[in-house]
Amino acid sequence: MKTVLLPLFAFGLTSLVQAQQLTGFTPNRQTSELNLEAEFKKHQSAATYKEHLTRLTSVPHVAGTPENEKVRDYIAETMRKAGWQVDIYPHDIYLPKGPGEVAVEVVQPIRQPLNIREYLFPEDKYASDPRLMPGWNAYSGSGDVTAEVVYANYGRKEDFEKLKALGISVQGKVVLARYGGNFRGYKAQFAQAAGAAGLIIYTDPADNGYAKGLTFPEGPQPSESVIQRGSLLTVNYTGDPLTPFEPALPIDGKVKVKRLDPKDVDLHKIPVTPIPYASALEIMKQMKGAKAVPTGWQGGLPFTYRLEGGPGLTVRLKVKQEIAITRVYEVVGTLTGTEFPNEWIIAGCHYDAWAYGSTDPNSGTAMLLGLTESLGKLAKAGQKPRRTIKVAHWDAEEFGVIGSAEWAEQFRDELTKNAVAYMNFDAAVSGRVFGASASPSLKKLLIEATQAVAYPDSNKTVYQHWLAQTSPRSGSTVGIASSAPALAANEPTIGNLGGGSDHIGPYMHVGVPSLSAGVGGPTLYHSSYDDLFFYHKFVDSTYKMGPMVEQVVGTMALRLANADILPYDLVRYASDLTTHLKAAEKAIKAYAPTYSIEPLLATVADLKKNAEAAEAARQSYLAAGRTDKAQELNKIMLQLEQSFIDKKGMAFGSWYRSLYASSDPYSGYASWMLPGLLYEASLKSTANLPDLENRYKTAIQSLSGKLASLVQAVNKSAGASLGGSK
């Protein structure tokens, strides 16, 4: 279907794009690439995007259910019809089979069962589907406890430390904590470590609710029955709990994988469940403890918060949750490259949801299905990519980023050798505000692609819209975990990749340059109301943002696939490393005032020289129209990110092998840049700094050496017969 909504060459964009020098292309190839992109941008439509989103999210589809398998089949069928080769990779993982039995009730002073389901609203027909599950947390322990209550603010490490300092014991108590500040699994981990008998988590209206604006269904803020579901999994690796470092291949398959005994895995023992704030209010209004909460702990409910409920208030929490081996499926479509089939560009998004998933994740799924159709039309017309493009749809992400991690482990060697980039688009069309996070080498690609796409119903490019934003799409400011983005002058904020989605395996375990991008906005995160009614009313009733994001993603994919020399940002490594090294030094100086990061900064100075030389060599090489050494140069480029992959891994979990980036092991979601140094800082230790500095020096020198070899390869071939673009 031909689009009429995003004419690329409207309002003067033609000259903007033509004036742009595309990184990685010879002049001749650049002309053909821009023509190809113009053709590509004729194939998106709001109607197609809306159709895919409707088909994907009309019923709840949790991982491991028949409904999710139907979504899998729709994805596979759509990609096959578009001309892509489709492979389905089964994995047998240790997965909760649903909420099981969940109950929360006040026992004293008056027995009162508490609500654990969202309300029904006549205007939202999806809210009454009998397949919707109550609020629950995957990987909860099972138990039935009745105890007094302690309020623990956000349930962070520092919150439990504060309670202890105030003389408040949580031993044998039911802890009540609000969402925010860290990953919910760490709330459970810290509560259990402090001796709690159980944990109840709720969304406080001060953080998300009536304090922020009109509530659902009148507005997009959480109303009193909204429940945030979510996984609690906090093992010190990502993926299936029983098969760390190895893919969870089918039990009945030819290749046998050794699995851990579940009793030997550090899963939570205490019962944990989420509730809405209307239910939390019924507990908290009856708390009679003598101490009011410290500064910063007060939420938005209409009374003074107290630390303890007192002996006259007891609450019962029951969770009985079955966890068993369950088959999940990764669906990967492949459009094989014509010239370099073993160089892979991968775009991905998970497809399992906590309920309908209209924003999270399937706005991204619908966009990627449109992308496969658009690229499929080009391929059928004889315009296939030079490199292979893969579009991956992951299963069981909501339970702990499991499916993509298993696939990354299964194809670790191939990804190490072949992967050009991994681009993640979880919930990528969830509003109207564009944002992105990326490894250094992909930042220029993001900028150039957004400069070439129009923002709907405006006279701006996506880049100009993005530049007008004042903060990254997602950025935690939780303690040391808040590794600040490395900012550059006259450039939008490009965030750091942290935890919580499917880039973790490719980026932090394997070492594939990665990015995450999309548009965000209002959300009823992990609730039953993340449905088509909410999407149409509050996210985008025009459905134009889906095609726009597809154009950005398609532009990046095509440029990565067709460039003569891979369009990595070579000089960004040095500037970003400088920012993050200085931040690590500041964190260490807080307890070791004489510490200096200067030796590593000196190594980065050498890296900067080699990076600038490599960029200059690439530009002159391409400007001359040369492609004679392209394969040799690209082979070196493919290994740049591998410089940061350390076999020893991180002290907090050896599965995390990137010295450059990891998710924060205390909050789960936030990014840790140079995680080896930040972990040492979190312990207020200097014992391991000499070893860590040596490992970082080795990594930076490895990267620097590869950039120097790029210059040598270009210069060595300077006298050779010049090749033109193929």
GROMACS .gro file of C-alpha atoms in nm, residues 284-461:
model
  178
  284MET     CA    1  -0.128   0.195   5.500
  285LYS     CA    2  -0.416   0.398   5.643
  286GLN     CA    3  -0.428   0.153   5.933
  287MET     CA    4  -0.056   0.171   6.015
  288LYS     CA    5  -0.013   0.298   6.375
  289GLY     CA    6   0.364   0.284   6.424
  290ALA     CA    7   0.520   0.564   6.627
  291LYS     CA    8   0.770   0.679   6.364
  292ALA     CA    9   0.684   0.882   6.055
  293VAL     CA   10   0.891   0.814   5.747
  294PRO     CA   11   1.220   0.998   5.677
  295THR     CA   12   1.243   1.283   5.427
  296GLY     CA   13   1.186   1.158   5.073
  297TRP     CA   14   0.986   0.851   5.176
  298GLN     CA   15   0.642   1.015   5.179
  299GLY     CA   16   0.427   0.916   4.883
  300GLY     CA   17   0.104   1.052   4.741
  301LEU     CA   18  -0.164   0.882   4.949
  302PRO     CA   19  -0.358   1.127   5.171
  303PHE     CA   20  -0.199   1.068   5.511
  304THR     CA   21   0.140   1.072   5.678
  305TYR     CA   22   0.333   0.755   5.593
  306ARG     CA   23   0.463   0.550   5.887
  307LEU     CA   24   0.748   0.300   5.901
  308GLU     CA   25   0.557   0.033   6.095
  309GLY     CA   26   0.201  -0.087   6.113
  310GLY     CA   27   0.228  -0.186   6.478
  311PRO     CA   28   0.107  -0.506   6.646
  312GLY     CA   29  -0.260  -0.424   6.584
  313LEU     CA   30  -0.223  -0.454   6.206
  314THR     CA   31  -0.145  -0.787   6.040
  315VAL     CA   32  -0.158  -0.873   5.673
  316ARG     CA   33  -0.178  -1.208   5.501
  317LEU     CA   34   0.016  -1.269   5.180
  318LYS     CA   35  -0.024  -1.595   4.992
  319VAL     CA   36   0.153  -1.694   4.670
  320LYS     CA   37   0.159  -2.047   4.534
  321GLN     CA   38   0.343  -2.039   4.200
  322GLU     CA   39   0.448  -2.337   3.990
  323ILE     CA   40   0.769  -2.312   3.788
  324ALA     CA   41   0.845  -2.578   3.526
  325ILE     CA   42   1.032  -2.643   3.203
  326THR     CA   43   0.838  -2.462   2.929
  327ARG     CA   44   0.908  -2.429   2.558
  328VAL     CA   45   0.947  -2.082   2.411
  329TYR     CA   46   1.032  -1.978   2.057
  330GLU     CA   47   1.262  -1.722   1.892
  331VAL     CA   48   1.141  -1.629   1.543
  332VAL     CA   49   1.416  -1.499   1.314
  333GLY     CA   50   1.360  -1.377   0.959
  334THR     CA   51   1.656  -1.353   0.722
  335LEU     CA   52   1.703  -1.150   0.404
  336THR     CA   53   2.033  -1.283   0.275
  337GLY     CA   54   2.286  -1.032   0.147
  338THR     CA   55   2.396  -1.045  -0.215
  339GLU     CA   56   2.767  -0.975  -0.158
  340PHE     CA   57   2.850  -1.026   0.209
  341PRO     CA   58   2.595  -1.282   0.335
  342ASN     CA   59   2.803  -1.359   0.645
  343GLU     CA   60   2.786  -1.003   0.774
  344TRP     CA   61   2.466  -0.964   0.977
  345ILE     CA   62   2.258  -0.661   1.068
  346ILE     CA   63   2.004  -0.766   1.332
  347ALA     CA   64   1.692  -0.577   1.439
  348GLY     CA   65   1.488  -0.725   1.722
  349CYS     CA   66   1.198  -0.693   1.964
  350HIS     CA   67   1.032  -0.942   2.195
  351TYR     CA   68   0.671  -1.048   2.130
  352ASP     CA   69   0.552  -1.188   2.464
  353ALA     CA   70   0.357  -0.949   2.687
  354TRP     CA   71   0.212  -0.933   3.039
  355ALA     CA   72  -0.132  -0.884   2.888
  356TYR     CA   73  -0.207  -0.729   2.546
  357GLY     CA   74   0.122  -0.545   2.499
  358SER     CA   75  -0.006  -0.278   2.262
  359THR     CA   76   0.276  -0.042   2.359
  360ASP     CA   77   0.510  -0.283   2.539
  361PRO     CA   78   0.639  -0.458   2.337
  362ASN     CA   79   0.423  -0.503   2.032
  363SER     CA   80   0.429  -0.151   1.897
  364GLY     CA   81   0.787  -0.249   1.813
  365THR     CA   82   0.679  -0.587   1.674
  366ALA     CA   83   0.422  -0.427   1.443
  367MET     CA   84   0.681  -0.177   1.319
  368LEU     CA   85   0.931  -0.455   1.245
  369LEU     CA   86   0.671  -0.656   1.055
  370GLY     CA   87   0.612  -0.349   0.839
  371LEU     CA   88   0.988  -0.326   0.788
  372THR     CA   89   1.009  -0.685   0.667
  373GLU     CA   90   0.732  -0.615   0.419
  374SER     CA   91   0.894  -0.295   0.291
  375LEU     CA   92   1.237  -0.454   0.252
  376GLY     CA   93   1.072  -0.761   0.102
  377LYS     CA   94   0.915  -0.546  -0.171
  378LEU     CA   95   1.254  -0.397  -0.253
  379ALA     CA   96   1.409  -0.744  -0.268
  380LYS     CA   97   1.136  -0.875  -0.499
  381ALA     CA   98   1.208  -0.577  -0.725
  382GLY     CA   99   1.573  -0.678  -0.743
  383GLN     CA  100   1.701  -0.439  -0.476
  384LYS     CA  101   1.840  -0.678  -0.219
  385PRO     CA  102   2.082  -0.567   0.054
  386ARG     CA  103   2.454  -0.631   0.014
  387ARG     CA  104   2.479  -0.765   0.370
  388THR     CA  105   2.233  -0.995   0.543
  389ILE     CA  106   1.953  -0.834   0.743
  390LYS     CA  107   1.789  -1.037   1.019
  391VAL     CA  108   1.472  -0.940   1.203
  392ALA     CA  109   1.434  -1.127   1.531
  393HIS     CA  110   1.126  -1.166   1.749
  394TRP     CA  111   1.217  -1.287   2.098
  395ASP     CA  112   1.007  -1.486   2.345
  396ALA     CA  113   0.999  -1.473   2.727
  397GLU     CA  114   1.164  -1.132   2.757
  398GLU     CA  115   0.915  -1.026   3.023
  399PHE     CA  116   1.029  -1.311   3.247
  400GLY     CA  117   1.393  -1.197   3.251
  401VAL     CA  118   1.520  -1.123   2.896
  402ILE     CA  119   1.537  -1.498   2.844
  403GLY     CA  120   1.475  -1.586   2.478
  404SER     CA  121   1.722  -1.342   2.325
  405ALA     CA  122   1.990  -1.440   2.578
  406GLU     CA  123   1.946  -1.808   2.488
  407TRP     CA  124   1.975  -1.727   2.116
  408ALA     CA  125   2.285  -1.514   2.182
  409GLU     CA  126   2.441  -1.805   2.370
  410GLN     CA  127   2.341  -2.049   2.096
  411PHE     CA  128   2.501  -1.836   1.824
  412ARG     CA  129   2.777  -1.673   2.032
  413ASP     CA  130   3.057  -1.776   1.792
  414GLU     CA  131   2.867  -1.670   1.479
  415LEU     CA  132   2.769  -1.336   1.634
  416THR     CA  133   3.127  -1.270   1.745
  417LYS     CA  134   3.248  -1.325   1.390
  418ASN     CA  135   2.960  -1.192   1.178
  419ALA     CA  136   2.738  -0.944   1.361
  420VAL     CA  137   2.767  -0.584   1.241
  421ALA     CA  138   2.507  -0.443   1.480
  422TYR     CA  139   2.212  -0.533   1.700
  423MET     CA  140   1.926  -0.280   1.711
  424ASN     CA  141   1.655  -0.325   1.974
  425PHE     CA  142   1.303  -0.187   1.936
  426ASP     CA  143   1.116  -0.300   2.246
  427ALA     CA  144   0.799  -0.085   2.273
  428ALA     CA  145   0.950   0.138   2.004
  429VAL     CA  146   0.627   0.314   1.901
  430SER     CA  147   0.484   0.410   2.240
  431GLY     CA  148   0.429   0.783   2.197
  432ARG     CA  149   0.555   1.083   2.004
  433VAL     CA  150   0.888   1.172   2.173
  434PHE     CA  151   1.193   1.026   1.997
  435GLY     CA  152   1.491   0.906   2.197
  436ALA     CA  153   1.776   0.660   2.168
  437SER     CA  154   2.064   0.491   2.347
  438ALA     CA  155   2.365   0.341   2.172
  439SER     CA  156   2.716   0.210   2.189
  440PRO     CA  157   2.966   0.472   2.068
  441SER     CA  158   3.018   0.322   1.723
  442LEU     CA  159   2.648   0.353   1.628
  443LYS     CA  160   2.582   0.710   1.741
  444LYS     CA  161   2.668   0.873   1.407
  445LEU     CA  162   2.445   0.624   1.225
  446LEU     CA  163   2.153   0.722   1.450
  447ILE     CA  164   2.208   1.091   1.389
  448GLU     CA  165   2.243   1.060   1.012
  449ALA     CA  166   1.937   0.834   0.978
  450THR     CA  167   1.713   1.065   1.182
  451GLN     CA  168   1.831   1.360   0.969
  452ALA     CA  169   1.692   1.179   0.664
  453VAL     CA  170   1.338   1.109   0.790
  454ALA     CA  171   1.049   1.354   0.827
  455TYR     CA  172   0.862   1.389   1.155
  456PRO     CA  173   0.485   1.360   1.083
  457ASP     CA  174   0.266   1.668   1.059
  458SER     CA  175   0.556   1.910   1.092
  459ASN     CA  176   0.824   2.079   0.889
  460LYS     CA  177   1.096   1.906   1.092
  461THR     CA  178   1.310   1.600   1.055
   0.00000   0.00000   0.00000
